[in-house]
């Protein structure tokens, strides 16, 4: 499959990921503070913490969406919030350690995509990905720098991964995707 035919498959993923980035839940209201004890009163003994507060926090569950496309096909995807990767994100896809995931999603039909942000310069991020794809056994098919965008496309077996690195004011944005080439 040519790269021209492969990248249109990512369009629904990029659109869905962009929409997921703007869908934030409102913060929970702050609990009111209890009144300060009077000076004449003896301090009350501390109340035991509720059972649920003592248990370790569970990772947030993914949001699963199902969309029927205009052509009748069903697009189903798992969306994750800031700091989370898709549950099925492959371990052999390099993930820049100084970047934090802003959002991510995965779909059985369309693979996974992660939106990352870093304070490091785009040139450093590009060089790191170019080196680490090779270290993980990926064959780099494209590694190019054009204007303010750097792109790497790599292949391993029947999978294709791409990374698009863009410099922003004070940050570097990286869109990382991986999918099976059909």
PDB file of C-alpha atoms in Angstrom:
ATOM      1  CA  UNK A   1       0.000   0.000   0.000  1.00  0.00           C
ATOM      2  CA  UNK A   2       1.459   3.376  -0.891  1.00  0.00           C
ATOM      3  CA  UNK A   3       1.927   6.074   1.715  1.00  0.00           C
ATOM      4  CA  UNK A   4      -0.617   8.221  -0.137  1.00  0.00           C
ATOM      5  CA  UNK A   5      -3.298   5.611   0.425  1.00  0.00           C
ATOM      6  CA  UNK A   6      -2.182   4.892   4.002  1.00  0.00           C
ATOM      7  CA  UNK A   7      -2.352   8.434   5.438  1.00  0.00           C
ATOM      8  CA  UNK A   8      -6.048   9.105   4.573  1.00  0.00           C
ATOM      9  CA  UNK A   9      -6.847   6.222   6.943  1.00  0.00           C
ATOM     10  CA  UNK A  10      -5.412   8.350   9.740  1.00  0.00           C
ATOM     11  CA  UNK A  11      -7.728  11.306   9.019  1.00  0.00           C
ATOM     12  CA  UNK A  12     -10.642   9.955  11.144  1.00  0.00           C
ATOM     13  CA  UNK A  13      -8.168   9.178  13.960  1.00  0.00           C
ATOM     14  CA  UNK A  14      -6.632  12.648  13.938  1.00  0.00           C
ATOM     15  CA  UNK A  15     -10.074  14.283  13.865  1.00  0.00           C
ATOM     16  CA  UNK A  16     -11.349  12.109  16.694  1.00  0.00           C
ATOM     17  CA  UNK A  17      -8.203  12.748  18.750  1.00  0.00           C
ATOM     18  CA  UNK A  18      -8.528  16.505  18.248  1.00  0.00           C
ATOM     19  CA  UNK A  19     -12.150  16.350  19.400  1.00  0.00           C
ATOM     20  CA  UNK A  20     -11.155  14.267  22.414  1.00  0.00           C
ATOM     21  CA  UNK A  21      -8.629  16.929  23.430  1.00  0.00           C
ATOM     22  CA  UNK A  22     -11.400  19.498  23.781  1.00  0.00           C
ATOM     23  CA  UNK A  23     -13.811  17.278  25.699  1.00  0.00           C
ATOM     24  CA  UNK A  24     -12.784  17.986  29.270  1.00  0.00           C
ATOM     25  CA  UNK A  25     -14.863  17.068  32.262  1.00  0.00           C
ATOM     26  CA  UNK A  26     -15.550  19.826  34.812  1.00  0.00           C
ATOM     27  CA  UNK A  27     -13.536  19.686  38.004  1.00  0.00           C
ATOM     28  CA  UNK A  28     -15.274  18.365  41.100  1.00  0.00           C
ATOM     29  CA  UNK A  29     -16.340  21.102  43.518  1.00  0.00           C
ATOM     30  CA  UNK A  30     -14.032  21.605  46.473  1.00  0.00           C
ATOM     31  CA  UNK A  31     -15.174  20.215  49.805  1.00  0.00           C
ATOM     32  CA  UNK A  32     -15.990  22.960  52.355  1.00  0.00           C
ATOM     33  CA  UNK A  33     -13.514  23.211  55.211  1.00  0.00           C
ATOM     34  CA  UNK A  34     -14.868  22.366  58.655  1.00  0.00           C
ATOM     35  CA  UNK A  35     -15.177  25.309  61.051  1.00  0.00           C
ATOM     36  CA  UNK A  36     -12.142  25.969  63.254  1.00  0.00           C
ATOM     37  CA  UNK A  37     -12.587  24.592  66.782  1.00  0.00           C
ATOM     38  CA  UNK A  38     -13.246  27.105  69.565  1.00  0.00           C
ATOM     39  CA  UNK A  39     -10.293  27.771  71.850  1.00  0.00           C
ATOM     40  CA  UNK A  40     -12.199  26.497  74.915  1.00  0.00           C
ATOM     41  CA  UNK A  41     -13.161  23.176  73.312  1.00  0.00           C
ATOM     42  CA  UNK A  42     -10.944  20.121  73.402  1.00  0.00           C
ATOM     43  CA  UNK A  43      -9.923  19.039  69.927  1.00  0.00           C
ATOM     44  CA  UNK A  44     -12.087  16.275  68.520  1.00  0.00           C
ATOM     45  CA  UNK A  45     -10.335  12.981  67.751  1.00  0.00           C
ATOM     46  CA  UNK A  46      -9.632  12.533  64.033  1.00  0.00           C
ATOM     47  CA  UNK A  47     -12.239  10.595  62.127  1.00  0.00           C
ATOM     48  CA  UNK A  48     -11.074   7.457  60.376  1.00  0.00           C
ATOM     49  CA  UNK A  49     -10.677   7.792  56.612  1.00  0.00           C
ATOM     50  CA  UNK A  50     -13.431   6.210  54.541  1.00  0.00           C
ATOM     51  CA  UNK A  51     -12.584   2.794  53.110  1.00  0.00           C
ATOM     52  CA  UNK A  52     -12.534   4.110  49.544  1.00  0.00           C
ATOM     53  CA  UNK A  53      -9.979   6.818  50.404  1.00  0.00           C
ATOM     54  CA  UNK A  54      -7.507   4.239  51.748  1.00  0.00           C
ATOM     55  CA  UNK A  55      -7.605   2.109  48.593  1.00  0.00           C
ATOM     56  CA  UNK A  56      -5.117   2.942  45.839  1.00  0.00           C
ATOM     57  CA  UNK A  57      -6.560   4.983  43.008  1.00  0.00           C
ATOM     58  CA  UNK A  58      -7.701   2.969  40.018  1.00  0.00           C
ATOM     59  CA  UNK A  59      -6.547   4.183  36.607  1.00  0.00           C
ATOM     60  CA  UNK A  60      -9.296   6.052  34.815  1.00  0.00           C
ATOM     61  CA  UNK A  61     -11.320   3.819  32.584  1.00  0.00           C
ATOM     62  CA  UNK A  62     -11.246   4.636  28.887  1.00  0.00           C
ATOM     63  CA  UNK A  63     -14.103   6.313  27.146  1.00  0.00           C
ATOM     64  CA  UNK A  64     -15.379   4.088  24.339  1.00  0.00           C
ATOM     65  CA  UNK A  65     -17.201   5.806  21.502  1.00  0.00           C
ATOM     66  CA  UNK A  66     -19.078   4.339  18.581  1.00  0.00           C
ATOM     67  CA  UNK A  67     -19.775   6.444  15.491  1.00  0.00           C
ATOM     68  CA  UNK A  68     -21.607   5.469  12.319  1.00  0.00           C
ATOM     69  CA  UNK A  69     -19.822   7.094   9.381  1.00  0.00           C
ATOM     70  CA  UNK A  70     -21.723   8.529   6.373  1.00  0.00           C
ATOM     71  CA  UNK A  71     -20.873   5.406   4.358  1.00  0.00           C
ATOM     72  CA  UNK A  72     -22.488   3.205   7.045  1.00  0.00           C
ATOM     73  CA  UNK A  73     -19.248   1.854   8.507  1.00  0.00           C
ATOM     74  CA  UNK A  74     -19.003   1.814  12.291  1.00  0.00           C
ATOM     75  CA  UNK A  75     -15.993   3.525  13.851  1.00  0.00           C
ATOM     76  CA  UNK A  76     -15.355   2.423  17.427  1.00  0.00           C
ATOM     77  CA  UNK A  77     -12.487   3.854  19.481  1.00  0.00           C
ATOM     78  CA  UNK A  78     -11.032   3.968  22.995  1.00  0.00           C
ATOM     79  CA  UNK A  79     -10.110   7.467  24.164  1.00  0.00           C
ATOM     80  CA  UNK A  80      -7.737   8.146  27.058  1.00  0.00           C
ATOM     81  CA  UNK A  81      -7.171  11.342  28.998  1.00  0.00           C
ATOM     82  CA  UNK A  82      -4.014  13.323  29.639  1.00  0.00           C
ATOM     83  CA  UNK A  83      -1.114  11.208  30.837  1.00  0.00           C
ATOM     84  CA  UNK A  84      -2.574   7.911  29.578  1.00  0.00           C
ATOM     85  CA  UNK A  85      -1.679   5.709  26.633  1.00  0.00           C
ATOM     86  CA  UNK A  86      -4.119   3.375  24.877  1.00  0.00           C
ATOM     87  CA  UNK A  87      -4.422   0.056  26.703  1.00  0.00           C
ATOM     88  CA  UNK A  88      -3.166  -1.790  23.616  1.00  0.00           C
ATOM     89  CA  UNK A  89      -0.247   0.549  22.791  1.00  0.00           C
ATOM     90  CA  UNK A  90       2.631  -1.621  21.484  1.00  0.00           C
ATOM     91  CA  UNK A  91       5.718  -1.816  23.703  1.00  0.00           C
ATOM     92  CA  UNK A  92       8.113  -1.760  20.726  1.00  0.00           C
ATOM     93  CA  UNK A  93       6.938   1.658  19.484  1.00  0.00           C
ATOM     94  CA  UNK A  94       9.383   4.254  20.842  1.00  0.00           C
ATOM     95  CA  UNK A  95       7.842   6.799  23.186  1.00  0.00           C
ATOM     96  CA  UNK A  96       9.909   9.901  23.935  1.00  0.00           C
ATOM     97  CA  UNK A  97      10.505   9.927  27.689  1.00  0.00           C
ATOM     98  CA  UNK A  98      10.498  13.714  28.132  1.00  0.00           C
ATOM     99  CA  UNK A  99       7.055  14.049  26.550  1.00  0.00           C
ATOM    100  CA  UNK A 100       3.714  13.666  28.272  1.00  0.00           C
ATOM    101  CA  UNK A 101       0.626  12.334  26.525  1.00  0.00           C
ATOM    102  CA  UNK A 102      -2.056  15.006  26.189  1.00  0.00           C
ATOM    103  CA  UNK A 103      -4.578  12.534  24.792  1.00  0.00           C
ATOM    104  CA  UNK A 104      -4.668   9.222  23.005  1.00  0.00           C
ATOM    105  CA  UNK A 105      -7.001   6.850  21.263  1.00  0.00           C
ATOM    106  CA  UNK A 106      -7.006   3.465  19.632  1.00  0.00           C
ATOM    107  CA  UNK A 107      -9.311   1.602  17.321  1.00  0.00           C
ATOM    108  CA  UNK A 108      -9.106  -2.018  16.180  1.00  0.00           C
ATOM    109  CA  UNK A 109      -9.621  -0.908  12.573  1.00  0.00           C
ATOM    110  CA  UNK A 110      -7.359   2.167  12.575  1.00  0.00           C
ATOM    111  CA  UNK A 111      -4.600   1.574  15.123  1.00  0.00           C
ATOM    112  CA  UNK A 112      -3.450   3.913  17.881  1.00  0.00           C
ATOM    113  CA  UNK A 113      -2.569   7.580  17.950  1.00  0.00           C
ATOM    114  CA  UNK A 114      -1.028   9.612  20.769  1.00  0.00           C
ATOM    115  CA  UNK A 115      -0.720  13.394  21.054  1.00  0.00           C
ATOM    116  CA  UNK A 116       2.462  14.225  23.024  1.00  0.00           C
ATOM    117  CA  UNK A 117       3.936  17.487  24.312  1.00  0.00           C
ATOM    118  CA  UNK A 118       7.535  18.204  25.348  1.00  0.00           C
ATOM    119  CA  UNK A 119       9.618  21.239  26.280  1.00  0.00           C
ATOM    120  CA  UNK A 120      12.583  19.869  24.301  1.00  0.00           C
ATOM    121  CA  UNK A 121      13.532  21.336  20.902  1.00  0.00           C
ATOM    122  CA  UNK A 122      11.931  19.636  17.860  1.00  0.00           C
ATOM    123  CA  UNK A 123      15.377  18.761  16.442  1.00  0.00           C
ATOM    124  CA  UNK A 124      16.229  16.749  19.583  1.00  0.00           C
ATOM    125  CA  UNK A 125      12.891  14.908  19.515  1.00  0.00           C
ATOM    126  CA  UNK A 126      13.335  14.102  15.792  1.00  0.00           C
ATOM    127  CA  UNK A 127      16.855  12.731  16.321  1.00  0.00           C
ATOM    128  CA  UNK A 128      15.717  10.665  19.314  1.00  0.00           C
ATOM    129  CA  UNK A 129      12.874   9.034  17.351  1.00  0.00           C
ATOM    130  CA  UNK A 130      15.081   8.368  14.329  1.00  0.00           C
ATOM    131  CA  UNK A 131      17.611   6.572  16.554  1.00  0.00           C
ATOM    132  CA  UNK A 132      15.105   4.705  18.720  1.00  0.00           C
ATOM    133  CA  UNK A 133      12.921   3.340  15.919  1.00  0.00           C
ATOM    134  CA  UNK A 134      16.046   1.644  14.556  1.00  0.00           C
ATOM    135  CA  UNK A 135      16.988   0.339  18.027  1.00  0.00           C
ATOM    136  CA  UNK A 136      13.527  -1.270  18.348  1.00  0.00           C
ATOM    137  CA  UNK A 137      13.901  -3.046  15.005  1.00  0.00           C
ATOM    138  CA  UNK A 138      11.814  -0.683  12.881  1.00  0.00           C
ATOM    139  CA  UNK A 139      12.955   0.061   9.328  1.00  0.00           C
ATOM    140  CA  UNK A 140      12.756   3.780   8.638  1.00  0.00           C
ATOM    141  CA  UNK A 141      11.090   4.454   5.278  1.00  0.00           C
ATOM    142  CA  UNK A 142      10.877   8.261   5.557  1.00  0.00           C
ATOM    143  CA  UNK A 143      12.812  10.707   7.736  1.00  0.00           C
ATOM    144  CA  UNK A 144      12.444  14.260   6.529  1.00  0.00           C
ATOM    145  CA  UNK A 145      12.461  17.799   7.786  1.00  0.00           C
ATOM    146  CA  UNK A 146      10.290  20.333   5.943  1.00  0.00           C
ATOM    147  CA  UNK A 147       9.854  23.875   7.182  1.00  0.00           C
ATOM    148  CA  UNK A 148       8.633  23.600  10.766  1.00  0.00           C
ATOM    149  CA  UNK A 149       7.570  19.929  10.561  1.00  0.00           C
ATOM    150  CA  UNK A 150       9.640  16.776  10.915  1.00  0.00           C
ATOM    151  CA  UNK A 151       8.244  13.405   9.867  1.00  0.00           C
ATOM    152  CA  UNK A 152       9.345   9.806  10.331  1.00  0.00           C
ATOM    153  CA  UNK A 153       7.569   6.779   8.876  1.00  0.00           C
ATOM    154  CA  UNK A 154       8.814   3.358   9.977  1.00  0.00           C
ATOM    155  CA  UNK A 155       7.773  -0.217   9.242  1.00  0.00           C
ATOM    156  CA  UNK A 156       8.096  -3.413  11.260  1.00  0.00           C
ATOM    157  CA  UNK A 157       6.499  -6.511   9.803  1.00  0.00           C
ATOM    158  CA  UNK A 158       2.928  -5.628   8.840  1.00  0.00           C
ATOM    159  CA  UNK A 159       2.826  -2.523  11.036  1.00  0.00           C
ATOM    160  CA  UNK A 160       3.516   1.094  10.120  1.00  0.00           C
ATOM    161  CA  UNK A 161       4.296   3.814  12.643  1.00  0.00           C
ATOM    162  CA  UNK A 162       4.608   7.506  11.961  1.00  0.00           C
ATOM    163  CA  UNK A 163       5.648  10.468  14.025  1.00  0.00           C
ATOM    164  CA  UNK A 164       5.024  14.101  13.086  1.00  0.00           C
ATOM    165  CA  UNK A 165       6.974  16.617  15.180  1.00  0.00           C
ATOM    166  CA  UNK A 166       6.037  20.301  15.176  1.00  0.00           C
ATOM    167  CA  UNK A 167       7.617  23.167  17.070  1.00  0.00           C
ATOM    168  CA  UNK A 168       5.218  25.408  18.992  1.00  0.00           C
ATOM    169  CA  UNK A 169       5.992  28.512  21.035  1.00  0.00           C
ATOM    170  CA  UNK A 170       7.706  27.064  24.118  1.00  0.00           C
ATOM    171  CA  UNK A 171       6.871  23.421  23.339  1.00  0.00           C
ATOM    172  CA  UNK A 172       7.158  20.586  20.840  1.00  0.00           C
ATOM    173  CA  UNK A 173       4.072  18.677  19.753  1.00  0.00           C
ATOM    174  CA  UNK A 174       4.412  15.099  18.550  1.00  0.00           C
ATOM    175  CA  UNK A 175       1.648  13.050  16.947  1.00  0.00           C
ATOM    176  CA  UNK A 176       2.615   9.378  17.077  1.00  0.00           C
ATOM    177  CA  UNK A 177       0.596   6.681  15.324  1.00  0.00           C
ATOM    178  CA  UNK A 178       0.874   2.956  14.744  1.00  0.00           C
ATOM    179  CA  UNK A 179      -1.387   0.745  12.645  1.00  0.00           C
ATOM    180  CA  UNK A 180      -1.450  -2.520  10.763  1.00  0.00           C
ATOM    181  CA  UNK A 181      -0.834  -2.091   7.050  1.00  0.00           C
ATOM    182  CA  UNK A 182      -3.606  -3.949   5.280  1.00  0.00           C
TER     183      UNK A 182
END
